[in-house]
Tab-separated table of C-alpha atoms and ligand atoms in Angstrom:
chain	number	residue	atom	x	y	z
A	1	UNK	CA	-158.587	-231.755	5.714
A	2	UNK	CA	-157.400	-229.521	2.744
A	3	UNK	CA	-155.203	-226.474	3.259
A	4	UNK	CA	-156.710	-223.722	5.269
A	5	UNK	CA	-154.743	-220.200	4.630
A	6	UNK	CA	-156.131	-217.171	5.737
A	7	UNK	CA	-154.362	-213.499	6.894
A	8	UNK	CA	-154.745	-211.530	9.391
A	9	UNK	CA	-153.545	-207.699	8.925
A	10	UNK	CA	-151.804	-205.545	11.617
A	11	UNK	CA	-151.536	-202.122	11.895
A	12	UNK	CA	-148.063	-200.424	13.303
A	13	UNK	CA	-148.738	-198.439	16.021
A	14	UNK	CA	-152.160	-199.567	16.436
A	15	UNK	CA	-152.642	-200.285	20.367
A	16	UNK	CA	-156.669	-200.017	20.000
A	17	UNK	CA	-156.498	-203.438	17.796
A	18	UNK	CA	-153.205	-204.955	18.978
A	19	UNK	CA	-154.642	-207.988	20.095
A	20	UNK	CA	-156.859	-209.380	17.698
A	21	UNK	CA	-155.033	-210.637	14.905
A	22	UNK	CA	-153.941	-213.030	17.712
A	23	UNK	CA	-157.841	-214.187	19.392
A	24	UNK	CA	-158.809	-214.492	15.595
A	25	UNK	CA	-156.606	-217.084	15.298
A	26	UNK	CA	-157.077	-218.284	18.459
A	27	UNK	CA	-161.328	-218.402	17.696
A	28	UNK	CA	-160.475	-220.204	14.302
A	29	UNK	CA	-157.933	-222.854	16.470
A	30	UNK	CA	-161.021	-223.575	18.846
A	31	UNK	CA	-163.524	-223.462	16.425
A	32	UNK	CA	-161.114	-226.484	14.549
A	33	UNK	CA	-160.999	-228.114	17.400
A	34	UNK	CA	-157.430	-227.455	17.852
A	35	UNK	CA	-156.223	-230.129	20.599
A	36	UNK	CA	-155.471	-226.872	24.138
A	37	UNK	CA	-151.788	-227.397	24.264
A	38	UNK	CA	-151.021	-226.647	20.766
A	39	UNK	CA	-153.650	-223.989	20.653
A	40	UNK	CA	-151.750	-222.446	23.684
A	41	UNK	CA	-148.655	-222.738	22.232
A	42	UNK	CA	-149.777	-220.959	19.047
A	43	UNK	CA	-151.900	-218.063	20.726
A	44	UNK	CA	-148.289	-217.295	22.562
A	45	UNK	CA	-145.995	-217.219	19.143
A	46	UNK	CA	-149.092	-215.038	17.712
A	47	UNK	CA	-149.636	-212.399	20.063
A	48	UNK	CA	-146.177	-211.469	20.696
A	49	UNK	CA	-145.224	-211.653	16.791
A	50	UNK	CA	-148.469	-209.018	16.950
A	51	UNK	CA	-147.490	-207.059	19.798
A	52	UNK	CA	-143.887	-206.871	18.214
A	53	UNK	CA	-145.558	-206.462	14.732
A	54	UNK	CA	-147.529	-203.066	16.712
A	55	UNK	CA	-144.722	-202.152	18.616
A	56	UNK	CA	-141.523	-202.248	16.525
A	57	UNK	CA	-142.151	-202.993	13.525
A	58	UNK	CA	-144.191	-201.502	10.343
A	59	UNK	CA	-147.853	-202.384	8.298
A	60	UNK	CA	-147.747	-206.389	8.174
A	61	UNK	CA	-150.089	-209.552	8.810
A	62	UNK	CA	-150.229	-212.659	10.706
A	63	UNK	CA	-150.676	-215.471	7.761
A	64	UNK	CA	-151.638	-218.940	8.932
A	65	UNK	CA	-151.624	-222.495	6.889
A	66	UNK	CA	-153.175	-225.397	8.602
A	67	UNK	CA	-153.356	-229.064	6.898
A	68	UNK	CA	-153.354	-232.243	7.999
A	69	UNK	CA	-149.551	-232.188	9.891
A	70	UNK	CA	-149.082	-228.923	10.444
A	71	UNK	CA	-150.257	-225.438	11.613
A	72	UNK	CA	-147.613	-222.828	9.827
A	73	UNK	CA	-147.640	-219.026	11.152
A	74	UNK	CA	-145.443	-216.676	9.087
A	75	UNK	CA	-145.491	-212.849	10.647
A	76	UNK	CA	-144.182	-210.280	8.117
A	77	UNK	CA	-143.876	-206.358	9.174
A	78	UNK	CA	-142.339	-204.066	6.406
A	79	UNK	CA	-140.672	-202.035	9.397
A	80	UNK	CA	-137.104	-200.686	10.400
A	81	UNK	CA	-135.866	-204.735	10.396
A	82	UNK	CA	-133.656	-205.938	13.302
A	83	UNK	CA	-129.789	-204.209	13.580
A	84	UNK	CA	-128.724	-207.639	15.688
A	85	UNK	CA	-131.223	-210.651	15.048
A	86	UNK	CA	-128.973	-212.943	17.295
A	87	UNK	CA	-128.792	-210.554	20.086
A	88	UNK	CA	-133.044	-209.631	19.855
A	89	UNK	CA	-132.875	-213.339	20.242
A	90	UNK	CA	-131.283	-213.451	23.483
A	91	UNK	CA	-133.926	-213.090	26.699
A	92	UNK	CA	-134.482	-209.837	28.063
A	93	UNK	CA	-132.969	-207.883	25.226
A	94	UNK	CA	-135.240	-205.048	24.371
A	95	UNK	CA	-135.460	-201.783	22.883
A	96	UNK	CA	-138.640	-201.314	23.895
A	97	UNK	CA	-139.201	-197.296	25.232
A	98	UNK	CA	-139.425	-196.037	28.730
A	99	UNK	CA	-143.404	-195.358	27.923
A	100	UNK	CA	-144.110	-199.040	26.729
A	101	UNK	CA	-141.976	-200.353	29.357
A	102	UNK	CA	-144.519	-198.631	32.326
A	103	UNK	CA	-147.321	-200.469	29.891
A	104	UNK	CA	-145.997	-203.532	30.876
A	105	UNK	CA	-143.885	-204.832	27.425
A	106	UNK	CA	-140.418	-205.071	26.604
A	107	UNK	CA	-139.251	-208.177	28.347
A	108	UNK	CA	-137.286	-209.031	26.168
A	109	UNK	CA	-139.198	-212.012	26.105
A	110	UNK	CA	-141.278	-212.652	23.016
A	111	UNK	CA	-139.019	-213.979	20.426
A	112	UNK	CA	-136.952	-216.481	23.367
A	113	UNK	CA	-140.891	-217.540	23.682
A	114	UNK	CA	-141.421	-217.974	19.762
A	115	UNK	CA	-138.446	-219.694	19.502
A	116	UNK	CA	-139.682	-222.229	22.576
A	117	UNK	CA	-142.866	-222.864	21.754
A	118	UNK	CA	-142.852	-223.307	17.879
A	119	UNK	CA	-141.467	-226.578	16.586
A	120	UNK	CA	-139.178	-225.169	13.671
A	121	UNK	CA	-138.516	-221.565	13.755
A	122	UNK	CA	-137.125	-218.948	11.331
A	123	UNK	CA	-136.312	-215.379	11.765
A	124	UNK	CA	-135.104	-212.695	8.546
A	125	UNK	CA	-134.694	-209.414	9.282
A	126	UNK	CA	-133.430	-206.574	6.707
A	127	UNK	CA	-132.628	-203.088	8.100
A	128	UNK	CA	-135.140	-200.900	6.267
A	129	UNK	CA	-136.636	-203.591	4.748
A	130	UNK	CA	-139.132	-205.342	7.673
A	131	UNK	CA	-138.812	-208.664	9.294
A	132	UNK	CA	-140.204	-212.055	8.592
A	133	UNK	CA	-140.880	-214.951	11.243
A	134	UNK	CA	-141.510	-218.472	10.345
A	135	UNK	CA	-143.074	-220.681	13.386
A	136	UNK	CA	-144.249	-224.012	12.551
A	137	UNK	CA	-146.344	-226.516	14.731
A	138	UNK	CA	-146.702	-230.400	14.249
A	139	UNK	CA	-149.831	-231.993	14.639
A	140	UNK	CA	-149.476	-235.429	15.925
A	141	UNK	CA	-151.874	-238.085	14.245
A	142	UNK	CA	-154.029	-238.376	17.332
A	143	UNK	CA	-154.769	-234.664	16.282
A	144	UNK	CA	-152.620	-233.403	19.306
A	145	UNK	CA	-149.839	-231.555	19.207
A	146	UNK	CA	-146.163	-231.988	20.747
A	147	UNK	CA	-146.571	-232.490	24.609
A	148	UNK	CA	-144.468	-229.706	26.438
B	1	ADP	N1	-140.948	-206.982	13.964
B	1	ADP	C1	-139.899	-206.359	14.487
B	1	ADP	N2	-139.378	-205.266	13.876
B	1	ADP	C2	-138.303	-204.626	14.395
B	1	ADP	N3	-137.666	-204.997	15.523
B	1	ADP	C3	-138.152	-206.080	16.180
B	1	ADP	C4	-139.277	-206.818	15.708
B	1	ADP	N4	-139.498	-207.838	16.552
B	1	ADP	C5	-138.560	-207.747	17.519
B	1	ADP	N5	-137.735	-206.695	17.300
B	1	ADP	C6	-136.552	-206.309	18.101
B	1	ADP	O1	-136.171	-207.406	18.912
B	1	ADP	C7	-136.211	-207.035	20.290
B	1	ADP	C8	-136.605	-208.220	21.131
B	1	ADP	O2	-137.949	-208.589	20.858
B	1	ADP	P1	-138.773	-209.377	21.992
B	1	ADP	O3	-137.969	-210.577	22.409
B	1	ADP	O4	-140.143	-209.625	21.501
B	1	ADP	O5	-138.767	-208.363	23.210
B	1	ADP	P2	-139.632	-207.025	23.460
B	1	ADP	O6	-140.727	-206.985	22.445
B	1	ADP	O7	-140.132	-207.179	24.848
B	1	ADP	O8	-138.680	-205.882	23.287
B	1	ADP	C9	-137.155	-205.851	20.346
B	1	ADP	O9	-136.931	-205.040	21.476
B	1	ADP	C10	-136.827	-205.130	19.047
B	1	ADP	O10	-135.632	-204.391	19.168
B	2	MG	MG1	-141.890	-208.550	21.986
């Protein structure tokens, strides 16, 4: 198979489309026939680089590469960037408001998640400038991914 790259945009602030940058690439796994487990893993690293993407960040896209090896997922937001990337790292830590709090977000969860359920992964953040996450996923030669 040759490269596959395709983006997916996401709107700040958007909570009507939050969401479905995430089941597009979740559609285009399945419709690969993505082996479940990796697909799983992937759908979680997208839709909470989205819903962070919507939620506290700025304009930005979900950009995905899939070959042969590996599926890469690089989430860029040109947003407020992160004050403390290694404490945002660190589960539970959230700024997340009162008001999405009651919505159900701000865990403090997502990036701990990335972080576990991406094979390599890379985080830049630049105050003023936005915020860039690298996941990648190995696919194994049967055409499944890393058994967790
Ligand atoms: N794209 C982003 N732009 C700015 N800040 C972010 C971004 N992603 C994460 N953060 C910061 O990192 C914190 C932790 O993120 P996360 O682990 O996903 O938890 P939550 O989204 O539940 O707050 C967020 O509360 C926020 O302060
Ligand atoms: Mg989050």
């Amino acid at each position: 198979m040759s490269t596959l790259k395709k983006i997916f945009p996401v709107n700040k602030k958007d909570f009507i489309h939050a969401g479905e940058a995430s089941i597009n690439i979740k559609n285009l796994l399945k419709s690969l026939n993505t082996d479940a487990k990796l697909m799983r893993r992937i759908s979680i690293c997208g839709y909470e680089g989205e819903m962070n993407v919507v939620m506290h960040g700025g304009e930005g896209d979900l950009a995905l590469e899939i070959d042969k090896e590996s599926v890469v997922l690089d989430i860029s937001d040109n947003g407020p960037g992160i004050d403390n990337v290694e404490l945002a790292m660190c589960e539970g830590y959230s700024t997340a408001s009162e008001k999405f709090r009651k919505l159900g977000f701000g865990a403090g969860m997502g990036l701990p998640n990335m972080k576990r359920n991406s094979d390599v992964f890379a985080i830049e953040s630049e105050k003023g400038k936005g915020t860039f996450v690298r996941m990648v996923f190995y696919i194994e030669p049967s055409g499944e991914g890393h058994g967790r």
